[in-house]
Coordinates of C-alpha atoms in Angstrom, one line a residue:
Chain A
M1 CA 0.0 0.0 0.0
V2 CA 2.8 2.3 1.0
A3 CA 4.7 1.5 -2.2
S4 CA 1.7 1.9 -4.4
A5 CA 1.2 5.4 -3.0
G6 CA 4.6 6.3 -4.4
I7 CA 6.1 7.0 -1.0
P8 CA 9.8 6.0 -0.9
M9 CA 10.5 3.2 1.6
Y10 CA 13.8 2.3 3.2
D11 CA 14.5 -1.1 4.8
I12 CA 16.6 -0.5 7.9
P13 CA 16.4 -3.1 10.7
F14 CA 16.9 -0.6 13.6
V15 CA 15.6 2.9 13.7
S16 CA 16.1 5.3 16.6
I17 CA 13.8 8.3 16.8
G18 CA 14.9 11.5 18.5
G19 CA 18.6 12.0 17.8
G20 CA 19.4 13.5 21.2
M21 CA 21.3 12.0 24.1
G22 CA 19.0 8.9 24.3
S23 CA 19.4 8.0 20.7
F24 CA 23.1 8.6 20.9
V25 CA 23.8 6.5 23.9
T26 CA 21.7 3.6 22.5
V27 CA 23.3 3.5 19.0
D28 CA 26.7 3.9 20.7
Y29 CA 26.1 0.8 22.7
L30 CA 24.9 -1.1 19.7
R31 CA 27.9 0.1 17.6
V32 CA 30.2 -1.2 20.4
Y33 CA 28.2 -4.5 20.5
G34 CA 28.9 -4.9 16.8
V35 CA 26.0 -3.5 14.7
P36 CA 27.3 -1.9 11.5
T37 CA 26.1 1.7 10.6
S38 CA 24.2 0.2 7.6
Q39 CA 21.8 -1.5 9.9
M40 CA 20.8 1.6 11.9
R41 CA 19.3 5.0 11.3
V42 CA 18.8 7.9 13.7
I43 CA 15.9 10.1 12.7
S44 CA 16.1 13.6 14.1
N45 CA 15.5 17.3 13.6
I46 CA 18.8 18.2 15.2
D47 CA 22.4 18.0 13.8
H48 CA 24.3 16.7 16.7
P49 CA 23.1 14.6 19.7
W50 CA 24.0 17.1 22.4
Q51 CA 22.4 20.0 20.7
T52 CA 19.2 20.2 22.8
Y53 CA 21.0 19.2 25.9
E54 CA 23.5 22.0 25.4
F55 CA 20.7 24.5 24.7
L56 CA 18.8 23.6 27.9
T57 CA 21.9 23.6 30.1
R58 CA 23.1 26.9 28.7
C59 CA 19.7 28.5 29.2
S60 CA 19.6 27.2 32.8
Q61 CA 23.0 28.8 33.4
I62 CA 25.4 26.0 32.8
P63 CA 27.8 27.3 30.0
R64 CA 30.6 24.9 28.9
G65 CA 32.9 26.0 31.7
E66 CA 30.4 25.3 34.5
R67 CA 29.8 21.9 36.1
I68 CA 26.7 19.8 35.5
R69 CA 24.9 17.7 38.1
S70 CA 26.2 14.3 37.1
D71 CA 28.4 11.7 38.6
S72 CA 32.1 11.3 37.5
S73 CA 31.5 7.8 36.1
S74 CA 28.3 8.6 34.2
R75 CA 29.8 9.3 30.8
P76 CA 27.5 8.9 27.8
D77 CA 30.5 8.7 25.5
N78 CA 32.0 5.7 27.3
L79 CA 29.8 2.8 28.3
W80 CA 32.3 1.5 30.8
G81 CA 32.5 4.7 32.7
F82 CA 36.2 4.2 33.0
P83 CA 38.3 6.3 33.1
S84 CA 35.8 8.6 34.8
Y85 CA 35.5 12.3 34.0
A86 CA 37.4 13.1 37.2
L87 CA 40.4 11.1 36.1
E88 CA 40.3 12.7 32.7
E89 CA 40.0 16.3 34.0
A90 CA 42.7 15.6 36.7
W91 CA 45.0 14.4 34.0
K92 CA 44.3 17.2 31.5
D93 CA 44.3 20.0 34.1
K94 CA 47.2 18.4 36.0
N95 CA 45.1 18.8 39.1
P96 CA 45.1 15.9 41.6
A97 CA 42.7 17.9 43.8
Y98 CA 39.9 16.5 41.7
L99 CA 40.9 13.0 42.8
W100 CA 41.0 14.0 46.4
Q101 CA 37.4 15.4 46.0
L102 CA 36.3 12.2 44.4
F103 CA 37.8 10.2 47.3
T104 CA 36.2 12.4 50.0
E105 CA 32.8 13.0 48.3
P106 CA 30.1 13.4 49.6
L107 CA 31.4 13.5 53.2
L108 CA 34.2 16.1 53.4
N109 CA 33.5 17.6 50.0
D110 CA 30.7 18.2 47.5
Y111 CA 30.2 15.6 44.8
W112 CA 32.7 16.0 42.0
T113 CA 30.9 16.7 38.8
P114 CA 32.2 17.2 35.3
R115 CA 32.3 20.5 33.3
A116 CA 29.7 20.7 30.6
G117 CA 32.5 21.3 28.1
T118 CA 34.2 18.1 29.1
V119 CA 31.0 16.2 28.4
F120 CA 30.4 17.8 25.0
E121 CA 34.0 17.4 23.7
N122 CA 34.0 13.8 24.6
L123 CA 30.6 13.2 23.0
E124 CA 31.9 14.7 19.7
R125 CA 34.9 12.4 19.8
E126 CA 32.8 9.4 20.4
A127 CA 30.2 10.4 17.7
K128 CA 33.0 10.6 15.2
R129 CA 34.5 7.3 16.3
I130 CA 31.2 5.4 15.8
N131 CA 30.4 7.2 12.5
Y132 CA 27.3 8.7 14.1
W133 CA 26.6 11.0 11.1
D134 CA 26.6 8.1 8.7
M135 CA 23.4 7.0 10.5
L136 CA 21.7 10.4 10.9
V137 CA 18.6 11.1 8.7
K138 CA 17.1 14.6 9.1
G139 CA 13.4 14.8 9.4
Q140 CA 10.3 15.1 11.6
V141 CA 8.8 11.7 12.6
R142 CA 5.0 11.8 12.2
M143 CA 4.1 8.3 13.6
V144 CA 5.3 4.8 14.2
R145 CA 2.8 2.1 13.3
R146 CA 2.8 -1.7 13.6
R147 CA 3.2 -3.5 10.3
A148 CA 0.9 -6.4 9.4
G149 CA 3.9 -8.6 8.5
G150 CA 5.8 -7.8 11.8
G151 CA 8.0 -4.9 12.6
Y152 CA 7.1 -1.3 12.2
F153 CA 6.6 1.6 9.7
T154 CA 8.1 4.9 10.7
V155 CA 6.6 7.8 8.7
V156 CA 8.9 10.8 8.4
T157 CA 8.6 14.3 6.9
P158 CA 12.0 15.1 5.5
P159 CA 13.3 18.8 5.4
E160 CA 11.9 20.7 2.4
G161 CA 13.7 19.8 -0.8
A162 CA 15.6 16.9 0.8
A163 CA 13.4 14.3 -0.8
P164 CA 11.2 14.1 -3.9
T165 CA 8.1 13.4 -1.8
K166 CA 6.6 15.0 1.3
R167 CA 6.9 11.8 3.3
I168 CA 9.3 9.0 3.4
V169 CA 8.9 5.7 5.2
F170 CA 11.2 3.4 7.1
R171 CA 10.4 -0.3 7.4
S172 CA 12.2 -1.9 10.3
R173 CA 12.1 -4.8 12.7
F174 CA 13.1 -2.6 15.7
V175 CA 12.2 1.0 16.6
H176 CA 13.6 3.0 19.5
I177 CA 12.0 6.2 20.7
A178 CA 14.0 8.7 22.6
V179 CA 12.4 12.1 21.9
G180 CA 13.2 13.6 25.3
Y181 CA 10.9 15.9 27.2
P182 CA 7.5 16.3 25.4
G183 CA 7.7 20.0 26.3
L184 CA 7.9 22.7 29.0
K185 CA 5.0 23.4 31.1
F186 CA 4.5 26.7 32.9
L187 CA 3.1 27.2 36.4
P188 CA -0.6 27.9 35.8
D189 CA -0.6 31.4 37.2
L190 CA 2.4 32.4 35.1
Q191 CA 0.9 30.9 32.0
E192 CA -2.2 32.9 32.7
F193 CA -0.2 36.1 33.1
R194 CA 1.7 35.5 29.8
T195 CA -1.5 34.9 27.9
K196 CA -3.4 37.8 29.5
Y197 CA -0.8 40.4 28.9
S198 CA 1.0 38.8 26.0
D199 CA 4.2 39.4 27.9
Y200 CA 6.9 36.8 27.3
Q201 CA 9.7 39.0 28.4
H202 CA 9.2 39.5 32.1
V203 CA 7.8 36.1 33.1
V204 CA 10.2 33.6 31.8
N205 CA 11.0 29.9 32.1
A206 CA 14.6 29.1 33.2
Y207 CA 14.8 26.6 30.3
E208 CA 14.2 29.3 27.7
P209 CA 16.7 32.0 26.7
H210 CA 16.3 34.8 29.3
E211 CA 19.6 36.7 29.2
Q212 CA 17.5 39.9 29.0
V213 CA 16.8 39.5 32.7
Y214 CA 20.5 39.6 33.6
E215 CA 21.2 42.4 31.1
F216 CA 18.4 44.5 32.5
L217 CA 19.7 44.1 36.1
K218 CA 23.1 45.4 35.0
T219 CA 21.5 48.7 33.9
R220 CA 19.6 49.5 37.1
P221 CA 18.7 47.9 40.4
G222 CA 15.9 45.5 40.2
T223 CA 14.0 42.7 41.9
V224 CA 13.6 39.2 40.7
V225 CA 11.2 36.5 41.9
I226 CA 12.4 32.9 41.7
R227 CA 9.9 30.1 41.7
G228 CA 10.9 26.5 42.5
G229 CA 13.3 24.6 44.7
G230 CA 15.3 22.4 42.3
I231 CA 18.8 22.6 40.8
V232 CA 17.7 25.1 38.2
A233 CA 16.7 27.6 40.9
S234 CA 20.1 27.0 42.5
R235 CA 21.8 27.8 39.2
V236 CA 19.8 30.9 38.5
L237 CA 20.5 32.1 42.0
Q238 CA 24.2 31.5 41.5
R239 CA 24.1 33.6 38.3
L240 CA 22.2 36.4 40.1
F241 CA 24.7 36.3 43.1
D242 CA 27.7 36.1 40.8
D243 CA 26.5 39.1 38.7
R244 CA 25.7 41.0 41.9
K245 CA 29.3 40.6 43.0
K246 CA 31.0 41.0 39.7
F247 CA 29.2 44.1 38.6
G248 CA 28.4 45.6 42.0
L249 CA 24.7 45.3 41.4
K250 CA 21.9 45.9 43.9
T251 CA 19.6 43.0 42.8
Q252 CA 17.0 42.0 45.3
I253 CA 15.9 38.3 45.2
I254 CA 12.6 36.9 46.4
H255 CA 12.5 33.1 46.4
I256 CA 9.1 31.4 46.6
F257 CA 9.1 27.8 47.6
R258 CA 5.7 25.9 47.4
T259 CA 7.2 23.3 49.8
F260 CA 9.5 24.9 52.2
V261 CA 11.8 22.3 53.7
T262 CA 13.2 23.2 57.1
G263 CA 15.3 20.2 58.0
S264 CA 15.7 16.4 57.6
H265 CA 12.5 15.0 56.4
G266 CA 11.1 11.5 55.8
P267 CA 8.9 8.9 57.6
H268 CA 11.5 6.7 59.1
V269 CA 15.1 6.9 60.3
W270 CA 16.0 4.8 57.3
S271 CA 14.4 7.1 54.8
R272 CA 15.3 10.6 55.8
R273 CA 16.6 13.2 53.4
K274 CA 18.6 16.2 54.5
G275 CA 17.2 19.7 54.0
G276 CA 17.0 23.3 55.2
D277 CA 16.3 26.9 54.3
G278 CA 13.6 25.8 52.0
W279 CA 15.6 23.2 50.1
A280 CA 15.7 19.4 50.1
Y281 CA 19.3 18.3 49.5
Q282 CA 20.3 15.4 47.4
G283 CA 23.5 14.9 45.3
F284 CA 21.8 13.8 42.1
N285 CA 18.3 13.8 40.6
Y286 CA 17.6 10.5 42.4
P287 CA 19.1 8.8 45.5
K288 CA 22.3 7.4 44.3
S289 CA 21.3 3.7 44.6
V290 CA 18.7 3.9 41.9
W291 CA 21.4 3.5 39.3
G292 CA 22.6 0.1 40.5
G293 CA 22.1 -0.4 44.2
Q294 CA 19.3 -1.2 46.6
L295 CA 16.7 1.1 45.2
K296 CA 17.2 -0.2 41.7
A297 CA 16.8 -3.7 42.9
E298 CA 13.7 -2.9 44.9
M299 CA 11.9 -1.0 42.2
R300 CA 12.6 -3.7 39.6
K301 CA 10.2 -5.9 41.5
L302 CA 7.3 -3.5 42.1
E303 CA 4.1 -3.1 40.2
G304 CA 1.2 -0.7 40.1
A305 CA 0.3 1.2 43.2
E306 CA 3.3 -0.1 45.2
R307 CA 5.6 1.2 42.5
A308 CA 3.9 4.6 42.4
A309 CA 4.2 4.8 46.2
K310 CA 7.9 4.1 46.0
Y311 CA 8.4 6.8 43.4
K312 CA 6.5 9.2 45.6
Q313 CA 8.7 8.3 48.6
M314 CA 12.0 9.1 46.9
G315 CA 10.6 11.9 44.8
G316 CA 10.2 15.6 45.4
T317 CA 12.1 18.5 44.1
N318 CA 15.7 18.7 45.4
T319 CA 19.1 20.3 44.8
P320 CA 22.6 19.3 45.7
Y321 CA 24.2 20.8 48.9
R322 CA 27.1 22.8 47.5
R323 CA 29.3 24.7 49.8
H324 CA 29.7 27.6 47.4
W325 CA 25.9 28.0 47.0
Q326 CA 25.4 27.8 50.7
E327 CA 27.9 30.7 51.3
Q328 CA 26.2 32.8 48.6
M329 CA 22.8 32.3 50.2
R330 CA 24.1 33.0 53.7
A331 CA 25.6 36.2 52.5
G332 CA 22.4 37.1 50.8
R333 CA 20.3 36.5 53.9
E334 CA 22.7 38.5 56.1
G335 CA 22.9 41.3 53.6
G336 CA 19.1 41.5 53.3
Y337 CA 19.0 40.9 49.5
Y338 CA 17.9 37.3 49.4
H339 CA 14.5 36.5 50.9
A340 CA 13.2 32.9 50.8
V341 CA 9.5 32.4 51.7
Q342 CA 7.0 29.6 51.6
G343 CA 3.9 30.2 49.6
T344 CA 1.6 29.4 46.7
V345 CA 0.9 32.1 44.2
D346 CA -2.8 32.7 43.4
R347 CA -2.1 35.1 40.5
V348 CA 0.3 37.5 39.0
E349 CA -0.8 41.0 37.8
R350 CA 0.9 43.9 36.2
T351 CA 1.3 47.2 38.2
E352 CA 0.6 50.5 36.6
D353 CA 4.3 51.2 36.2
G354 CA 4.7 47.9 34.3
R355 CA 6.2 45.8 37.1
L356 CA 4.8 42.4 38.4
V357 CA 3.0 41.8 41.5
S358 CA 2.6 38.2 42.8
Y359 CA -0.2 37.4 45.2
V360 CA 1.4 34.9 47.5
R361 CA -0.4 33.0 50.2
S362 CA 1.6 31.2 52.9
S363 CA 0.4 28.1 54.8
D364 CA 0.4 30.2 58.0
G365 CA -2.2 32.5 56.4
I366 CA 0.1 35.4 55.7
I367 CA -0.5 37.1 52.4
R368 CA 2.4 38.8 50.7
E369 CA 2.4 40.9 47.5
P370 CA 6.0 41.2 46.4
V371 CA 6.6 43.5 43.4
S372 CA 9.3 42.5 41.0
D373 CA 10.7 43.3 37.6
Y374 CA 11.0 39.7 36.5
I375 CA 9.8 36.3 37.5
I376 CA 11.9 33.3 36.6
D377 CA 10.0 30.0 36.7
C378 CA 12.5 27.3 37.7
T379 CA 10.0 24.6 38.5
G380 CA 10.9 22.6 35.4
L381 CA 7.4 21.2 35.0
E382 CA 7.1 18.8 32.1
A383 CA 4.2 18.5 29.8
D384 CA 2.2 15.3 29.5
I385 CA 3.6 12.6 27.1
S386 CA 0.5 12.9 24.9
E387 CA 1.7 16.4 24.0
H388 CA 4.2 14.7 21.7
R389 CA 2.5 13.5 18.5
V390 CA 4.5 10.2 18.3
F391 CA 3.4 9.2 21.8
A392 CA -0.1 10.3 21.4
D393 CA -0.3 8.2 18.3
L394 CA 1.2 5.2 20.0
L395 CA -1.2 5.5 22.9
Q396 CA -4.2 5.8 20.6
N397 CA -3.3 3.3 17.8
S398 CA -0.6 0.9 18.8
G399 CA -1.5 -0.7 22.1
A400 CA 0.9 1.4 24.3
Y401 CA -0.5 2.4 27.7
R402 CA 0.5 4.5 30.7
N403 CA 2.4 3.4 33.8
P404 CA 1.4 4.1 37.4
V405 CA 2.8 7.7 37.2
G406 CA 1.1 8.4 33.9
R407 CA 4.0 8.0 31.4
L408 CA 4.8 5.2 29.0
E409 CA 4.8 1.7 30.5
V410 CA 7.9 -0.2 29.5
E411 CA 9.3 -3.6 30.4
R412 CA 12.4 -4.1 32.4
H413 CA 14.3 -4.2 29.1
F414 CA 12.6 -1.0 27.9
E415 CA 10.3 -2.5 25.4
V416 CA 7.1 -0.5 25.3
K417 CA 4.4 -2.8 26.7
G418 CA 1.6 -3.8 24.4
T419 CA 3.3 -2.8 21.1
A420 CA 5.1 -6.0 20.1
S421 CA 4.7 -6.8 16.4
G422 CA 5.7 -10.2 15.0
D423 CA 9.4 -10.7 15.7
G424 CA 9.9 -7.0 16.1
A425 CA 10.0 -4.8 19.2
L426 CA 9.5 -1.1 20.0
Y427 CA 11.7 0.4 22.7
A428 CA 11.6 3.7 24.5
S429 CA 14.1 5.4 26.8
G430 CA 14.4 8.7 28.6
S431 CA 12.0 11.0 30.4
A432 CA 8.8 9.5 28.7
T433 CA 9.4 6.2 30.6
L434 CA 9.7 7.6 34.1
G435 CA 7.6 5.5 36.4
G436 CA 8.8 2.2 35.2
Y437 CA 10.8 -0.6 36.8
F438 CA 13.8 1.6 36.7
P439 CA 13.6 5.2 38.0
G440 CA 16.6 7.2 36.9
V441 CA 15.6 7.2 33.2
D442 CA 16.2 10.9 32.4
T443 CA 19.9 10.9 33.4
F444 CA 23.1 10.1 31.6
L445 CA 23.6 6.8 33.6
G446 CA 19.9 6.0 33.2
L447 CA 20.1 6.3 29.4
Q448 CA 23.1 3.9 29.5
I449 CA 21.2 1.4 31.7
A450 CA 18.3 1.5 29.3
A451 CA 20.7 1.2 26.3
Q452 CA 22.4 -1.9 27.9
E453 CA 19.0 -3.5 28.6
I454 CA 17.9 -2.8 25.0
S455 CA 21.2 -4.1 23.5
D456 CA 21.1 -7.3 25.6
D457 CA 17.5 -7.8 24.6
L458 CA 18.5 -7.4 20.9
A459 CA 21.3 -9.9 21.5
R460 CA 18.7 -12.4 22.9
R461 CA 16.7 -11.8 19.7
G462 CA 19.8 -12.6 17.6
F463 CA 20.1 -9.1 16.1
V464 CA 23.6 -8.6 17.6
R465 CA 26.2 -10.7 19.4
K466 CA 26.2 -10.8 23.1
M467 CA 28.9 -8.8 24.9
G468 CA 31.1 -10.8 27.2
P469 CA 34.2 -9.8 29.2
L470 CA 36.8 -10.4 26.5
R471 CA 35.0 -8.6 23.8
S472 CA 34.1 -5.8 26.1
T473 CA 37.8 -5.4 27.1
A474 CA 38.9 -5.4 23.5
Q475 CA 36.3 -2.7 22.7
W476 CA 37.4 -0.7 25.6
F477 CA 40.9 -0.5 24.3
K478 CA 39.5 0.7 21.0
W479 CA 37.8 3.5 22.9
V480 CA 41.0 4.4 24.6
F481 CA 43.0 4.6 21.4
N482 CA 40.1 6.3 19.6
S483 CA 40.1 3.7 16.9
P484 CA 36.9 2.7 15.0
V485 CA 34.6 0.1 16.7
Chain B
M1 CA 29.2 1.0 42.1
V2 CA 26.5 1.3 44.7
P3 CA 26.2 -2.1 46.3
T4 CA 23.3 -4.4 47.3
L5 CA 24.0 -6.9 50.0
M6 CA 24.5 -9.8 47.6
G7 CA 26.6 -7.6 45.4
R8 CA 28.9 -6.7 48.3
I9 CA 29.5 -10.2 49.2
Q10 CA 30.0 -11.4 45.6
T11 CA 32.3 -8.6 44.8
R12 CA 34.4 -9.2 47.8
L13 CA 34.8 -12.9 47.1
F14 CA 35.4 -12.4 43.5
L15 CA 38.1 -9.7 44.0
L16 CA 39.8 -11.8 46.7
A17 CA 39.9 -14.8 44.4
T18 CA 41.3 -12.8 41.5
V19 CA 43.1 -9.5 42.5
G20 CA 43.8 -10.9 46.0
V21 CA 45.5 -14.1 44.8
V22 CA 47.5 -12.3 42.1
V23 CA 48.7 -9.6 44.5
T24 CA 49.5 -12.2 47.2
L25 CA 51.7 -14.2 44.7
L26 CA 53.5 -11.0 43.8
I27 CA 54.0 -9.5 47.2
M28 CA 54.8 -12.5 49.4
P29 CA 58.5 -12.8 48.2
I30 CA 59.1 -9.2 49.3
V31 CA 57.1 -8.8 52.5
P32 CA 59.4 -7.7 55.4
G33 CA 60.2 -9.6 58.6
V34 CA 59.7 -13.2 57.5
T35 CA 62.1 -16.2 57.5
A36 CA 59.8 -19.0 56.5
P37 CA 60.2 -20.7 53.0
L38 CA 58.2 -19.0 50.2
G39 CA 55.9 -22.0 49.8
E40 CA 54.8 -21.7 53.4
L41 CA 54.4 -17.9 53.0
Y42 CA 52.1 -18.4 50.0
V43 CA 50.0 -20.9 52.0
T44 CA 49.7 -18.4 54.9
G45 CA 48.9 -15.5 52.5
L46 CA 46.2 -17.4 50.7
L47 CA 44.7 -18.5 54.0
V48 CA 44.6 -14.9 55.1
L49 CA 42.6 -14.2 52.0
V50 CA 40.2 -17.0 52.9
A51 CA 39.8 -15.5 56.4
V52 CA 39.1 -12.0 54.9
G53 CA 36.4 -13.6 52.8
V54 CA 34.8 -15.5 55.6
L55 CA 34.9 -12.8 58.2
G56 CA 33.9 -10.4 55.4
I57 CA 30.5 -11.9 55.0
G58 CA 29.9 -10.8 58.6
W59 CA 31.4 -7.4 58.0
E60 CA 29.2 -6.9 54.9
L61 CA 26.1 -7.5 56.9
I62 CA 27.2 -4.8 59.3
Y63 CA 28.0 -2.4 56.4
H64 CA 24.7 -3.1 54.8
F65 CA 22.9 -2.3 58.0
L66 CA 24.8 0.9 58.5
M67 CA 24.1 1.9 54.9
Q68 CA 20.4 1.8 55.6
F69 CA 20.8 5.0 57.6
R70 CA 22.0 6.8 54.5
W71 CA 19.2 8.3 52.4
E72 CA 20.9 7.5 49.1
K73 CA 21.6 3.9 50.2
D74 CA 25.1 4.4 48.8
W75 CA 28.5 3.6 50.1
P76 CA 31.0 6.4 49.6
T77 CA 34.4 5.5 48.0
M78 CA 36.2 6.5 51.1
F79 CA 34.3 4.0 53.3
G80 CA 35.5 1.2 50.9
L81 CA 39.1 2.1 51.7
L82 CA 38.9 3.0 55.4
T83 CA 37.1 -0.2 56.4
L84 CA 40.5 -1.8 56.0
V85 CA 41.3 -0.5 59.5
P86 CA 38.6 -2.3 61.6
E87 CA 38.8 -5.4 59.4
G88 CA 42.6 -5.5 59.5
L89 CA 42.7 -5.0 63.3
L90 CA 40.1 -7.7 64.0
L91 CA 41.9 -10.2 61.8
Y92 CA 45.2 -9.3 63.2
F93 CA 44.1 -9.8 66.8
L94 CA 42.3 -13.1 65.9
L95 CA 45.6 -14.4 64.4
R96 CA 47.7 -13.1 67.3
S97 CA 45.4 -14.8 69.8
G98 CA 45.5 -18.1 68.0
A99 CA 41.8 -18.1 67.4
V100 CA 42.4 -19.0 63.8
G101 CA 44.4 -22.1 64.4
F102 CA 45.0 -23.1 60.8
I103 CA 47.0 -20.0 60.0
D104 CA 50.6 -19.8 61.2
P105 CA 51.5 -16.8 63.3
I106 CA 52.7 -13.9 61.1
P107 CA 54.9 -11.0 62.1
A108 CA 53.0 -7.7 62.3
A109 CA 55.0 -6.1 59.5
A110 CA 54.4 -9.0 57.1
F111 CA 50.7 -9.1 57.9
W112 CA 50.1 -5.4 57.5
T113 CA 52.1 -5.1 54.3
H114 CA 50.3 -8.0 52.7
F115 CA 46.8 -7.0 54.0
T116 CA 47.1 -3.3 53.1
V117 CA 48.5 -3.9 49.6
V118 CA 45.8 -6.5 48.8
W119 CA 43.1 -4.3 50.2
V120 CA 44.2 -1.1 48.3
S121 CA 44.6 -3.1 45.1
M122 CA 41.1 -4.5 45.4
W123 CA 39.7 -1.1 46.2
L124 CA 41.3 0.4 43.2
V125 CA 40.1 -2.3 40.9
A126 CA 36.6 -2.0 42.3
N127 CA 36.6 1.7 41.7
G128 CA 37.1 1.6 37.9
P129 CA 38.9 -1.2 36.0
M130 CA 36.3 -3.8 37.1
R131 CA 33.8 -2.0 34.9
V132 CA 35.9 -2.7 31.8
P133 CA 35.3 -6.5 31.4
F134 CA 32.1 -6.6 33.4
I135 CA 29.7 -4.0 31.9
R136 CA 26.7 -5.1 33.9
W137 CA 28.4 -5.3 37.3
R138 CA 27.8 -1.7 38.4
F139 CA 24.2 -1.7 37.4
R140 CA 23.5 -4.9 39.4
G141 CA 24.7 -3.6 42.8
G142 CA 28.1 -5.4 42.4
R143 CA 26.7 -8.8 41.6
V144 CA 29.1 -10.8 39.5
L145 CA 26.7 -13.7 38.9

């Protein structure tokens, strides 16, 4: 039917949709396992895998020289995680202090984390090594559908002029979906303000470009309201504090936490997280043992409501305890220019002189009406998966369904449940699969765990050879010497 | 690697049987303060490894219990190294007191040299090189099987 419609069709056994970090980590694994480039295609609307990631980190105030929130051995360019980023940076910077920090983390020191630049440079090296760009096909994926004879059709709109027809189709036995976050979601009161006043300049999301805020503050003293208690709020605060010091600014900061954490919290002495001054403190996005220890093992066995409860127990917005940030906030509180308050915001209005007034209600009944020049939404809310057309179509037409926390239900090996087709399989990794048997999905190490499960499943199905200790070691040496897989 | 209980025990036994044995074979000819023939030293060294393994199962239960008080259920790198102090002391006093009858008495210098070098080597391997041949090990809480 497809052929008779005159739509060009390409037979490729494995197709990965997305082309960001999730696709890259997965095809990197498969290349190392032994799949040739001719057997795989990555369909994407971006040119290099770290493009979206770099855009989001830069907006949220992590330029290449700053450090991300990721463990030293979570390296998406190296599936062994050895040598770790700390070893590499210590070697390149001739700085053994990094190793001391690694040894003493998180007890005497903050967690050591790599510079964003280190991550991107290594990704580029690895992408070249595995011939990533030989597999990249530019285009917008419209849908993935099961094929009557087994496997899947992936319908793609190529960039204008790149193909003779408006659509092209890939016929494949395996499809992998890693399209990242379906989209940003604003806090409702902020969305309402933006729509009502058509003002997209003064109420901004930290994940969208918002340099104008920092530039404005350099021209005259101003007040900024920060919303949210996660790492992005920490980052934005750091930028505001840094600029204040660097340029001698008079910026006032009002920080609104919906949940204001005052100390250690948790139901049991065995499940208590540190916190204070509004924040819940945690080194990484999840407790460290989700990537391989006890929590990973526990979650793997849980279903339905029990799984949802476990997610809830370890969830909640949090940020790392970093000594530098603590000092900046302490100075801000003492200097009277950093004010953290608990509250929910009923609405935001514009004052007559064009500033913003937030109507904040605290749980103790106090109403505050802080006036500011800008509001930065750092809550990092994510849109529902059905906002993405590929997921919406899968849920509607291909048998996929939602997990206990509302996202895509996947198997322990990341096959999307309910979508099997003949001898083919449909996999998904990344943020869309949060709520499954493995929690840390939207992290570097989580993407690697998913990629390993997928690769091992493909080995069970005979698509690629299994990876044993000898072959793994041989491949590792190839990585070290930067020779082709 | 963030361990589970089974992973801790398996990793310990595996590393003792591989890194521990190799390091023992290499270090025994040069440990200080011993006069016994090399063959006997090897037997003693390997028996010490067995003792570290057997006592270690008890130690790992304690570590696992202590780990429960940590929110992240992790085991910082430093702990992995510093636990050599209590483990070494306990074993040393057990050997000195004759409680472990099947191991010949060892001079203090020889015991601590052997024990420390083996321990540090195992710790170094567990903190990186182990991941090279065993790509699933770190995601399975340190389980080898």
